[in-house]
Amino acid sequence: MLDEPRWIAAWPPGRGSRHRSTVMMCIVLAVSSLGLAGVTASGAPGPGPTACTAGWTVVAQQDDSFTWTEPLPGLRAVSWTGIVQLLENLDGNCYVLGIRMRYAGPVNGGTLAITQNPFVSYTVQYPNPFTNYGSVGVNAYGDLVTWSPAAGTYLGYTVETHFGINTRGADEYFVQGVGLGGVVSGVQVVFGLPMSLLGKTIYAQIHVGMNLCQCSVSSFFVPGSAPPPFDFALSVNPTSGTVTAGGSVTASVTATLISGTSTAVTFSATGLPAGATASFSPSQCLPTCTSTMTISTTTSTPAGTYSITVKAVGGGLTRTTSYSLTVQSPFNFSLSVSPTAGTVTAGGSVTASVTATLVSGTSTSVTFSAIGLPSGATAGFAPSQCVPTCTSTMTISTTTSTPPGTYSITVKAVGGGVTRTTTYSLTVQAPFDFSLAVNPTSGTVTAGGSVTASVTATLVSGTSTAVTFGTSGFSPSQCAPTCTSTMTISTTTSTPSGTYSITVKAAGGGVTRTKTYSLTVQSPFDFTLSVSPTSDTVTAGGSVTASLTATLVSGTTTTVTFSATGLPAGASVSFAPSQCAPTCTSTMTISTTTSTPAGTYSITVKAVGGGVTRTKTYSLTVQSPFDFSLAVDPTSGTVTAGDSVTASVTATLVSGSSTAVSFNATALPGGATASFAPSQCVPTCTATMTLSTATSTPSGTYSITVKAVGGGVTRTTGYTLTVESPPPGFDFALSVDPAAGTVTAGGTATTSA
């Protein structure tokens, strides 16, 4: 058997139009056939199934070559070189699945030569071929599957495809000459035929012109049988199963192909008990195939044995089989607690018996727990789990912080997918309790002092019981809340400064309460004293200043007052300001009189405040005031008017620090001046006084005052100046006569002088 040749073209996209030509004459050629293995002449299967290779195979083949020439005048001719084949598509059991008729060539397709314009028609006919082209569609069968060349106009010919030439939708392949010589090579035409032609003799017909030539009619017997109809059997494995309500069970459902072509079947199940569902994986398949059936139940599914109908539907067939399902009651139990209520004082515990009683199913271990407990309470179970019917002891423990009240506790047991609960009522009574407060919550004390605060214990719950605050420092040291005690904290001068977190405690009735008191200890007030500069010098009658600084060392600053002792006679002291709060500065001014004795004095400077006295020493040096005497030597002199005279002027230091003095002279006669070299000096010192006169200075004796001024001191002395007139001197007069004259240039003139 042969596969369909690869050169059959693909299915064309459209259907062409039909052409008709003149009928003239035809030639019929002899044909031969090929046998089909395993198939009888009647078309029935041979003895026993014959194994086949599935696919298309050539059942019979004939040479349908011919040549047709028109009689006189002989202008038209047709020549065909080719073969025609009957093909069947077989399955593995040699059943026929499809039929085809192929016009082709031995190698590359048939060759069709056309002279002038006749047309050539390729069709498949049953039960008889046609002789008149007008009846081409009467017995035509088959749909064009592939063809070559495609419909269109070529050099010397056109190709057309005629689709649906009768009510069966039969097709025709059509080649038309166009007046020129044309060669159509590679002709391949394939018709698909209906399965109704199995066991029939059909005709592959090539017709020329309208009635020119029934040139090739190849008859083929179509052997073989169509496959039997689809059928399958259904089975389930295992055929029964047991499940606990709420669980699931599985079984394999197999659809086995009996005959025909496999078709998808869909599975389902009916007769399920209430609350149960069936699912299949896959939900459909192609027999022979297997699906897993899962039957799922709920806890409400009634116990019992059920006959389940398993169904598979497909290809118009329904097959069923039975599955026996036994549902067992699930595990179940009841839960109770005894007693159902209890009372406990906060901080204590209470017990109760919790019983799990088996109701149905196979007993399974259950685990106990409790919810809804008040704050600070816990529940424990001994044992924590057991297999019903069984009993566990529940212990509920509280803390002193557990709030009083009545609580509904949910006691729970869980196991085997089942949860059961019951209620236990717990009443919690409040224990003795009190709160503690201190007022104020903080205080400040100077080291060596004390501070107080009120400590109050307030009853919160329970019966009041005496609480103790401490062995000392509390008055009273104990009391029954609600009550108040006075706390006194005393310090010494050696208590370190700082802020301390004091824990105030009250204890009683097994309860201890604390509060924090913040104590700030301050160092006592203290300061240092300094003077700048620490010494100075003043001339008697003058004053001197210094800066006094009081610097805070510790404690809270307090005003201090300044004073000084040890001043010399005639001296006084003042402070600006006279008092201030350290750290601060005051200016000390010490004033003397001219009578204040010279000398160096140790002055004690004092600052007093806040019970603290601080002193510093200041060294004061008092000097005598500046003084000097004045003398002139000689004390008199004589000068001729117009001349000068000199004398020495001496300033002699008498006391104090020497200071520059300046010299001058007064009461000079007219035209006279006085100068000093140097004009000033520092006593003891001497200057040369020069008294200069003019010739116009009147003669006479004058009392001149010589003065020296400096350091606020003025000193004078006298000098007697005698001015004498000068002696008469040489003199003459001059005149000229005449006083004027005239002369000619180049001449002379004379005068008397």
JSON list of N, CA, C and O in Angstrom, two decimals, residues 527-576:
[
{"chain": "A", "resi": 527, "resn": "PHE", "atom": "N", "xyz": [30.38, 81.89, 98.46]},
{"chain": "A", "resi": 527, "resn": "PHE", "atom": "CA", "xyz": [30.93, 82.71, 97.38]},
{"chain": "A", "resi": 527, "resn": "PHE", "atom": "C", "xyz": [32.39, 83.02, 97.70]},
{"chain": "A", "resi": 527, "resn": "PHE", "atom": "O", "xyz": [32.84, 82.86, 98.83]},
{"chain": "A", "resi": 528, "resn": "THR", "atom": "N", "xyz": [33.10, 83.46, 96.69]},
{"chain": "A", "resi": 528, "resn": "THR", "atom": "CA", "xyz": [34.48, 83.92, 96.87]},
{"chain": "A", "resi": 528, "resn": "THR", "atom": "C", "xyz": [34.53, 85.41, 96.59]},
{"chain": "A", "resi": 528, "resn": "THR", "atom": "O", "xyz": [33.64, 85.95, 95.91]},
{"chain": "A", "resi": 529, "resn": "LEU", "atom": "N", "xyz": [35.59, 86.06, 97.14]},
{"chain": "A", "resi": 529, "resn": "LEU", "atom": "CA", "xyz": [35.77, 87.50, 96.96]},
{"chain": "A", "resi": 529, "resn": "LEU", "atom": "C", "xyz": [37.14, 87.76, 96.39]},
{"chain": "A", "resi": 529, "resn": "LEU", "atom": "O", "xyz": [38.13, 87.17, 96.83]},
{"chain": "A", "resi": 530, "resn": "SER", "atom": "N", "xyz": [37.19, 88.63, 95.39]},
{"chain": "A", "resi": 530, "resn": "SER", "atom": "CA", "xyz": [38.48, 89.00, 94.82]},
{"chain": "A", "resi": 530, "resn": "SER", "atom": "C", "xyz": [38.48, 90.51, 94.57]},
{"chain": "A", "resi": 530, "resn": "SER", "atom": "O", "xyz": [37.42, 91.12, 94.43]},
{"chain": "A", "resi": 531, "resn": "VAL", "atom": "N", "xyz": [39.72, 91.12, 94.57]},
{"chain": "A", "resi": 531, "resn": "VAL", "atom": "CA", "xyz": [39.88, 92.55, 94.29]},
{"chain": "A", "resi": 531, "resn": "VAL", "atom": "C", "xyz": [40.92, 92.70, 93.20]},
{"chain": "A", "resi": 531, "resn": "VAL", "atom": "O", "xyz": [41.93, 91.98, 93.18]},
{"chain": "A", "resi": 532, "resn": "SER", "atom": "N", "xyz": [40.65, 93.62, 92.28]},
{"chain": "A", "resi": 532, "resn": "SER", "atom": "CA", "xyz": [41.60, 93.83, 91.18]},
{"chain": "A", "resi": 532, "resn": "SER", "atom": "C", "xyz": [41.65, 95.33, 90.85]},
{"chain": "A", "resi": 532, "resn": "SER", "atom": "O", "xyz": [40.59, 95.94, 90.61]},
{"chain": "A", "resi": 533, "resn": "PRO", "atom": "N", "xyz": [42.87, 95.92, 90.89]},
{"chain": "A", "resi": 533, "resn": "PRO", "atom": "CA", "xyz": [44.12, 95.28, 91.30]},
{"chain": "A", "resi": 533, "resn": "PRO", "atom": "C", "xyz": [44.15, 95.10, 92.81]},
{"chain": "A", "resi": 533, "resn": "PRO", "atom": "O", "xyz": [43.32, 95.64, 93.52]},
{"chain": "A", "resi": 534, "resn": "THR", "atom": "N", "xyz": [45.12, 94.35, 93.26]},
{"chain": "A", "resi": 534, "resn": "THR", "atom": "CA", "xyz": [45.21, 94.07, 94.70]},
{"chain": "A", "resi": 534, "resn": "THR", "atom": "C", "xyz": [45.97, 95.17, 95.46]},
{"chain": "A", "resi": 534, "resn": "THR", "atom": "O", "xyz": [46.04, 95.11, 96.69]},
{"chain": "A", "resi": 535, "resn": "SER", "atom": "N", "xyz": [46.55, 96.12, 94.71]},
{"chain": "A", "resi": 535, "resn": "SER", "atom": "CA", "xyz": [47.27, 97.22, 95.36]},
{"chain": "A", "resi": 535, "resn": "SER", "atom": "C", "xyz": [47.30, 98.42, 94.42]},
{"chain": "A", "resi": 535, "resn": "SER", "atom": "O", "xyz": [47.13, 98.25, 93.20]},
{"chain": "A", "resi": 536, "resn": "ASP", "atom": "N", "xyz": [47.48, 99.61, 95.05]},
{"chain": "A", "resi": 536, "resn": "ASP", "atom": "CA", "xyz": [47.58, 100.81, 94.22]},
{"chain": "A", "resi": 536, "resn": "ASP", "atom": "C", "xyz": [48.22, 101.93, 95.06]},
{"chain": "A", "resi": 536, "resn": "ASP", "atom": "O", "xyz": [48.37, 101.80, 96.29]},
{"chain": "A", "resi": 537, "resn": "THR", "atom": "N", "xyz": [48.59, 103.05, 94.40]},
{"chain": "A", "resi": 537, "resn": "THR", "atom": "CA", "xyz": [49.25, 104.19, 95.05]},
{"chain": "A", "resi": 537, "resn": "THR", "atom": "C", "xyz": [48.42, 105.44, 94.78]},
{"chain": "A", "resi": 537, "resn": "THR", "atom": "O", "xyz": [47.94, 105.63, 93.65]},
{"chain": "A", "resi": 538, "resn": "VAL", "atom": "N", "xyz": [48.30, 106.31, 95.81]},
{"chain": "A", "resi": 538, "resn": "VAL", "atom": "CA", "xyz": [47.53, 107.54, 95.67]},
{"chain": "A", "resi": 538, "resn": "VAL", "atom": "C", "xyz": [48.30, 108.67, 96.35]},
{"chain": "A", "resi": 538, "resn": "VAL", "atom": "O", "xyz": [48.98, 108.47, 97.37]},
{"chain": "A", "resi": 539, "resn": "THR", "atom": "N", "xyz": [48.24, 109.82, 95.77]},
{"chain": "A", "resi": 539, "resn": "THR", "atom": "CA", "xyz": [48.83, 111.00, 96.39]},
{"chain": "A", "resi": 539, "resn": "THR", "atom": "C", "xyz": [47.83, 111.56, 97.38]},
{"chain": "A", "resi": 539, "resn": "THR", "atom": "O", "xyz": [46.63, 111.64, 97.07]},
{"chain": "A", "resi": 540, "resn": "ALA", "atom": "N", "xyz": [48.30, 111.88, 98.54]},
{"chain": "A", "resi": 540, "resn": "ALA", "atom": "CA", "xyz": [47.41, 112.41, 99.58]},
{"chain": "A", "resi": 540, "resn": "ALA", "atom": "C", "xyz": [46.59, 113.53, 99.00]},
{"chain": "A", "resi": 540, "resn": "ALA", "atom": "O", "xyz": [47.12, 114.44, 98.35]},
{"chain": "A", "resi": 541, "resn": "GLY", "atom": "N", "xyz": [45.27, 113.42, 99.22]},
{"chain": "A", "resi": 541, "resn": "GLY", "atom": "CA", "xyz": [44.34, 114.38, 98.65]},
{"chain": "A", "resi": 541, "resn": "GLY", "atom": "C", "xyz": [43.67, 113.83, 97.40]},
{"chain": "A", "resi": 541, "resn": "GLY", "atom": "O", "xyz": [42.68, 114.38, 96.93]},
{"chain": "A", "resi": 542, "resn": "GLY", "atom": "N", "xyz": [44.22, 112.72, 96.87]},
{"chain": "A", "resi": 542, "resn": "GLY", "atom": "CA", "xyz": [43.61, 112.09, 95.66]},
{"chain": "A", "resi": 542, "resn": "GLY", "atom": "C", "xyz": [42.80, 110.84, 96.02]},
{"chain": "A", "resi": 542, "resn": "GLY", "atom": "O", "xyz": [42.53, 110.57, 97.19]},
{"chain": "A", "resi": 543, "resn": "SER", "atom": "N", "xyz": [42.41, 110.09, 94.99]},
{"chain": "A", "resi": 543, "resn": "SER", "atom": "CA", "xyz": [41.60, 108.86, 95.20]},
{"chain": "A", "resi": 543, "resn": "SER", "atom": "C", "xyz": [42.05, 107.77, 94.24]},
{"chain": "A", "resi": 543, "resn": "SER", "atom": "O", "xyz": [42.71, 108.04, 93.23]},
{"chain": "A", "resi": 544, "resn": "VAL", "atom": "N", "xyz": [41.68, 106.53, 94.57]},
{"chain": "A", "resi": 544, "resn": "VAL", "atom": "CA", "xyz": [42.05, 105.38, 93.77]},
{"chain": "A", "resi": 544, "resn": "VAL", "atom": "C", "xyz": [40.86, 104.39, 93.76]},
{"chain": "A", "resi": 544, "resn": "VAL", "atom": "O", "xyz": [40.07, 104.35, 94.71]},
{"chain": "A", "resi": 545, "resn": "THR", "atom": "N", "xyz": [40.71, 103.63, 92.65]},
{"chain": "A", "resi": 545, "resn": "THR", "atom": "CA", "xyz": [39.59, 102.67, 92.54]},
{"chain": "A", "resi": 545, "resn": "THR", "atom": "C", "xyz": [40.11, 101.25, 92.30]},
{"chain": "A", "resi": 545, "resn": "THR", "atom": "O", "xyz": [41.23, 101.06, 91.81]},
{"chain": "A", "resi": 546, "resn": "ALA", "atom": "N", "xyz": [39.25, 100.28, 92.67]},
{"chain": "A", "resi": 546, "resn": "ALA", "atom": "CA", "xyz": [39.52, 98.85, 92.41]},
{"chain": "A", "resi": 546, "resn": "ALA", "atom": "C", "xyz": [38.18, 98.13, 92.23]},
{"chain": "A", "resi": 546, "resn": "ALA", "atom": "O", "xyz": [37.15, 98.58, 92.73]},
{"chain": "A", "resi": 547, "resn": "SER", "atom": "N", "xyz": [38.20, 97.00, 91.47]},
{"chain": "A", "resi": 547, "resn": "SER", "atom": "CA", "xyz": [36.98, 96.20, 91.23]},
{"chain": "A", "resi": 547, "resn": "SER", "atom": "C", "xyz": [36.91, 95.06, 92.23]},
{"chain": "A", "resi": 547, "resn": "SER", "atom": "O", "xyz": [37.86, 94.28, 92.36]},
{"chain": "A", "resi": 548, "resn": "LEU", "atom": "N", "xyz": [35.78, 94.97, 92.92]},
{"chain": "A", "resi": 548, "resn": "LEU", "atom": "CA", "xyz": [35.54, 93.87, 93.85]},
{"chain": "A", "resi": 548, "resn": "LEU", "atom": "C", "xyz": [34.57, 92.90, 93.18]},
{"chain": "A", "resi": 548, "resn": "LEU", "atom": "O", "xyz": [33.49, 93.31, 92.74]},
{"chain": "A", "resi": 549, "resn": "THR", "atom": "N", "xyz": [34.92, 91.61, 93.12]},
{"chain": "A", "resi": 549, "resn": "THR", "atom": "CA", "xyz": [34.06, 90.59, 92.49]},
{"chain": "A", "resi": 549, "resn": "THR", "atom": "C", "xyz": [33.71, 89.53, 93.51]},
{"chain": "A", "resi": 549, "resn": "THR", "atom": "O", "xyz": [34.58, 88.89, 94.08]},
{"chain": "A", "resi": 550, "resn": "ALA", "atom": "N", "xyz": [32.37, 89.35, 93.71]},
{"chain": "A", "resi": 550, "resn": "ALA", "atom": "CA", "xyz": [31.87, 88.28, 94.56]},
{"chain": "A", "resi": 550, "resn": "ALA", "atom": "C", "xyz": [31.35, 87.19, 93.61]},
{"chain": "A", "resi": 550, "resn": "ALA", "atom": "O", "xyz": [30.39, 87.41, 92.86]},
{"chain": "A", "resi": 551, "resn": "THR", "atom": "N", "xyz": [31.99, 86.01, 93.61]},
{"chain": "A", "resi": 551, "resn": "THR", "atom": "CA", "xyz": [31.66, 84.93, 92.66]},
{"chain": "A", "resi": 551, "resn": "THR", "atom": "C", "xyz": [30.90, 83.82, 93.39]},
{"chain": "A", "resi": 551, "resn": "THR", "atom": "O", "xyz": [31.38, 83.27, 94.39]},
{"chain": "A", "resi": 552, "resn": "LEU", "atom": "N", "xyz": [29.70, 83.45, 92.87]},
{"chain": "A", "resi": 552, "resn": "LEU", "atom": "CA", "xyz": [28.89, 82.39, 93.49]},
{"chain": "A", "resi": 552, "resn": "LEU", "atom": "C", "xyz": [29.60, 81.05, 93.35]},
{"chain": "A", "resi": 552, "resn": "LEU", "atom": "O", "xyz": [30.00, 80.65, 92.27]},
{"chain": "A", "resi": 553, "resn": "VAL", "atom": "N", "xyz": [29.73, 80.35, 94.47]},
{"chain": "A", "resi": 553, "resn": "VAL", "atom": "CA", "xyz": [30.37, 79.04, 94.49]},
{"chain": "A", "resi": 553, "resn": "VAL", "atom": "C", "xyz": [29.34, 77.93, 94.56]},
{"chain": "A", "resi": 553, "resn": "VAL", "atom": "O", "xyz": [29.42, 76.93, 93.86]},
{"chain": "A", "resi": 554, "resn": "SER", "atom": "N", "xyz": [28.32, 78.10, 95.35]},
{"chain": "A", "resi": 554, "resn": "SER", "atom": "CA", "xyz": [27.30, 77.08, 95.52]},
{"chain": "A", "resi": 554, "resn": "SER", "atom": "C", "xyz": [26.07, 77.71, 96.12]},
{"chain": "A", "resi": 554, "resn": "SER", "atom": "O", "xyz": [26.10, 78.86, 96.61]},
{"chain": "A", "resi": 555, "resn": "GLY", "atom": "N", "xyz": [24.96, 76.93, 96.09]},
{"chain": "A", "resi": 555, "resn": "GLY", "atom": "CA", "xyz": [23.74, 77.40, 96.70]},
{"chain": "A", "resi": 555, "resn": "GLY", "atom": "C", "xyz": [23.04, 78.44, 95.86]},
{"chain": "A", "resi": 555, "resn": "GLY", "atom": "O", "xyz": [23.44, 78.76, 94.74]},
{"chain": "A", "resi": 556, "resn": "THR", "atom": "N", "xyz": [21.99, 78.98, 96.45]},
{"chain": "A", "resi": 556, "resn": "THR", "atom": "CA", "xyz": [21.21, 80.03, 95.79]},
{"chain": "A", "resi": 556, "resn": "THR", "atom": "C", "xyz": [21.81, 81.37, 96.16]},
{"chain": "A", "resi": 556, "resn": "THR", "atom": "O", "xyz": [22.10, 81.65, 97.34]},
{"chain": "A", "resi": 557, "resn": "THR", "atom": "N", "xyz": [22.03, 82.20, 95.18]},
{"chain": "A", "resi": 557, "resn": "THR", "atom": "CA", "xyz": [22.70, 83.48, 95.42]},
{"chain": "A", "resi": 557, "resn": "THR", "atom": "C", "xyz": [21.89, 84.36, 96.38]},
{"chain": "A", "resi": 557, "resn": "THR", "atom": "O", "xyz": [20.65, 84.34, 96.37]},
{"chain": "A", "resi": 558, "resn": "THR", "atom": "N", "xyz": [22.63, 85.07, 97.22]},
{"chain": "A", "resi": 558, "resn": "THR", "atom": "CA", "xyz": [22.03, 85.97, 98.23]},
{"chain": "A", "resi": 558, "resn": "THR", "atom": "C", "xyz": [22.80, 87.29, 98.21]},
{"chain": "A", "resi": 558, "resn": "THR", "atom": "O", "xyz": [24.02, 87.31, 97.97]},
{"chain": "A", "resi": 559, "resn": "THR", "atom": "N", "xyz": [22.12, 88.37, 98.49]},
{"chain": "A", "resi": 559, "resn": "THR", "atom": "CA", "xyz": [22.77, 89.70, 98.45]},
{"chain": "A", "resi": 559, "resn": "THR", "atom": "C", "xyz": [23.87, 89.77, 99.50]},
{"chain": "A", "resi": 559, "resn": "THR", "atom": "O", "xyz": [23.71, 89.33, 100.67]},
{"chain": "A", "resi": 560, "resn": "VAL", "atom": "N", "xyz": [25.02, 90.32, 99.06]},
{"chain": "A", "resi": 560, "resn": "VAL", "atom": "CA", "xyz": [26.14, 90.55, 99.99]},
{"chain": "A", "resi": 560, "resn": "VAL", "atom": "C", "xyz": [26.42, 92.06, 100.04]},
{"chain": "A", "resi": 560, "resn": "VAL", "atom": "O", "xyz": [26.21, 92.78, 99.06]},
{"chain": "A", "resi": 561, "resn": "THR", "atom": "N", "xyz": [26.92, 92.53, 101.19]},
{"chain": "A", "resi": 561, "resn": "THR", "atom": "CA", "xyz": [27.21, 93.97, 101.39]},
{"chain": "A", "resi": 561, "resn": "THR", "atom": "C", "xyz": [28.71, 94.14, 101.57]},
{"chain": "A", "resi": 561, "resn": "THR", "atom": "O", "xyz": [29.37, 93.36, 102.30]},
{"chain": "A", "resi": 562, "resn": "PHE", "atom": "N", "xyz": [29.25, 95.19, 100.90]},
{"chain": "A", "resi": 562, "resn": "PHE", "atom": "CA", "xyz": [30.69, 95.42, 100.91]},
{"chain": "A", "resi": 562, "resn": "PHE", "atom": "C", "xyz": [31.07, 96.46, 101.97]},
{"chain": "A", "resi": 562, "resn": "PHE", "atom": "O", "xyz": [30.33, 97.42, 102.24]},
{"chain": "A", "resi": 563, "resn": "SER", "atom": "N", "xyz": [32.29, 96.27, 102.53]},
{"chain": "A", "resi": 563, "resn": "SER", "atom": "CA", "xyz": [32.86, 97.26, 103.47]},
{"chain": "A", "resi": 563, "resn": "SER", "atom": "C", "xyz": [34.37, 97.11, 103.47]},
{"chain": "A", "resi": 563, "resn": "SER", "atom": "O", "xyz": [34.90, 96.15, 102.88]},
{"chain": "A", "resi": 564, "resn": "ALA", "atom": "N", "xyz": [35.07, 98.08, 104.10]},
{"chain": "A", "resi": 564, "resn": "ALA", "atom": "CA", "xyz": [36.54, 98.04, 104.15]},
{"chain": "A", "resi": 564, "resn": "ALA", "atom": "C", "xyz": [37.00, 98.61, 105.49]},
{"chain": "A", "resi": 564, "resn": "ALA", "atom": "O", "xyz": [36.43, 99.57, 106.01]},
{"chain": "A", "resi": 565, "resn": "THR", "atom": "N", "xyz": [38.05, 98.04, 106.06]},
{"chain": "A", "resi": 565, "resn": "THR", "atom": "CA", "xyz": [38.63, 98.50, 107.31]},
{"chain": "A", "resi": 565, "resn": "THR", "atom": "C", "xyz": [40.13, 98.65, 107.13]},
{"chain": "A", "resi": 565, "resn": "THR", "atom": "O", "xyz": [40.71, 98.12, 106.17]},
{"chain": "A", "resi": 566, "resn": "GLY", "atom": "N", "xyz": [40.78, 99.43, 108.12]},
{"chain": "A", "resi": 566, "resn": "GLY", "atom": "CA", "xyz": [42.23, 99.61, 108.07]},
{"chain": "A", "resi": 566, "resn": "GLY", "atom": "C", "xyz": [42.64, 100.80, 107.21]},
{"chain": "A", "resi": 566, "resn": "GLY", "atom": "O", "xyz": [43.79, 100.88, 106.77]},
{"chain": "A", "resi": 567, "resn": "LEU", "atom": "N", "xyz": [41.69, 101.77, 106.98]},
{"chain": "A", "resi": 567, "resn": "LEU", "atom": "CA", "xyz": [42.00, 102.94, 106.16]},
{"chain": "A", "resi": 567, "resn": "LEU", "atom": "C", "xyz": [42.91, 103.90, 106.95]},
{"chain": "A", "resi": 567, "resn": "LEU", "atom": "O", "xyz": [42.80, 104.03, 108.18]},
{"chain": "A", "resi": 568, "resn": "PRO", "atom": "N", "xyz": [43.83, 104.66, 106.29]},
{"chain": "A", "resi": 568, "resn": "PRO", "atom": "CA", "xyz": [44.65, 105.65, 106.98]},
{"chain": "A", "resi": 568, "resn": "PRO", "atom": "C", "xyz": [43.78, 106.87, 107.39]},
{"chain": "A", "resi": 568, "resn": "PRO", "atom": "O", "xyz": [42.66, 107.04, 106.89]},
{"chain": "A", "resi": 569, "resn": "ALA", "atom": "N", "xyz": [44.35, 107.69, 108.29]},
{"chain": "A", "resi": 569, "resn": "ALA", "atom": "CA", "xyz": [43.63, 108.87, 108.76]},
{"chain": "A", "resi": 569, "resn": "ALA", "atom": "C", "xyz": [43.29, 109.77, 107.60]},
{"chain": "A", "resi": 569, "resn": "ALA", "atom": "O", "xyz": [44.08, 109.96, 106.67]},
{"chain": "A", "resi": 570, "resn": "GLY", "atom": "N", "xyz": [42.09, 110.30, 107.66]},
{"chain": "A", "resi": 570, "resn": "GLY", "atom": "CA", "xyz": [41.67, 111.25, 106.63]},
{"chain": "A", "resi": 570, "resn": "GLY", "atom": "C", "xyz": [41.18, 110.58, 105.37]},
{"chain": "A", "resi": 570, "resn": "GLY", "atom": "O", "xyz": [40.75, 111.27, 104.43]},
{"chain": "A", "resi": 571, "resn": "ALA", "atom": "N", "xyz": [41.26, 109.21, 105.28]},
{"chain": "A", "resi": 571, "resn": "ALA", "atom": "CA", "xyz": [40.81, 108.49, 104.06]},
{"chain": "A", "resi": 571, "resn": "ALA", "atom": "C", "xyz": [39.41, 107.91, 104.29]},
{"chain": "A", "resi": 571, "resn": "ALA", "atom": "O", "xyz": [39.02, 107.62, 105.43]},
{"chain": "A", "resi": 572, "resn": "SER", "atom": "N", "xyz": [38.65, 107.78, 103.20]},
{"chain": "A", "resi": 572, "resn": "SER", "atom": "CA", "xyz": [37.30, 107.20, 103.26]},
{"chain": "A", "resi": 572, "resn": "SER", "atom": "C", "xyz": [37.13, 106.23, 102.07]},
{"chain": "A", "resi": 572, "resn": "SER", "atom": "O", "xyz": [37.88, 106.30, 101.09]},
{"chain": "A", "resi": 573, "resn": "VAL", "atom": "N", "xyz": [36.14, 105.31, 102.19]},
{"chain": "A", "resi": 573, "resn": "VAL", "atom": "CA", "xyz": [35.90, 104.32, 101.13]},
{"chain": "A", "resi": 573, "resn": "VAL", "atom": "C", "xyz": [34.42, 104.30, 100.77]},
{"chain": "A", "resi": 573, "resn": "VAL", "atom": "O", "xyz": [33.57, 104.50, 101.65]},
{"chain": "A", "resi": 574, "resn": "SER", "atom": "N", "xyz": [34.13, 104.05, 99.48]},
{"chain": "A", "resi": 574, "resn": "SER", "atom": "CA", "xyz": [32.73, 103.90, 99.02]},
{"chain": "A", "resi": 574, "resn": "SER", "atom": "C", "xyz": [32.69, 102.75, 98.00]},
{"chain": "A", "resi": 574, "resn": "SER", "atom": "O", "xyz": [33.70, 102.40, 97.38]},
{"chain": "A", "resi": 575, "resn": "PHE", "atom": "N", "xyz": [31.48, 102.16, 97.88]},
{"chain": "A", "resi": 575, "resn": "PHE", "atom": "CA", "xyz": [31.29, 101.01, 96.95]},
{"chain": "A", "resi": 575, "resn": "PHE", "atom": "C", "xyz": [30.11, 101.31, 96.03]},
{"chain": "A", "resi": 575, "resn": "PHE", "atom": "O", "xyz": [29.06, 101.81, 96.51]},
{"chain": "A", "resi": 576, "resn": "ALA", "atom": "N", "xyz": [30.26, 100.99, 94.76]},
{"chain": "A", "resi": 576, "resn": "ALA", "atom": "CA", "xyz": [29.16, 101.21, 93.80]},
{"chain": "A", "resi": 576, "resn": "ALA", "atom": "C", "xyz": [29.01, 99.95, 92.94]},
{"chain": "A", "resi": 576, "resn": "ALA", "atom": "O", "xyz": [29.87, 99.68, 92.08]}
]
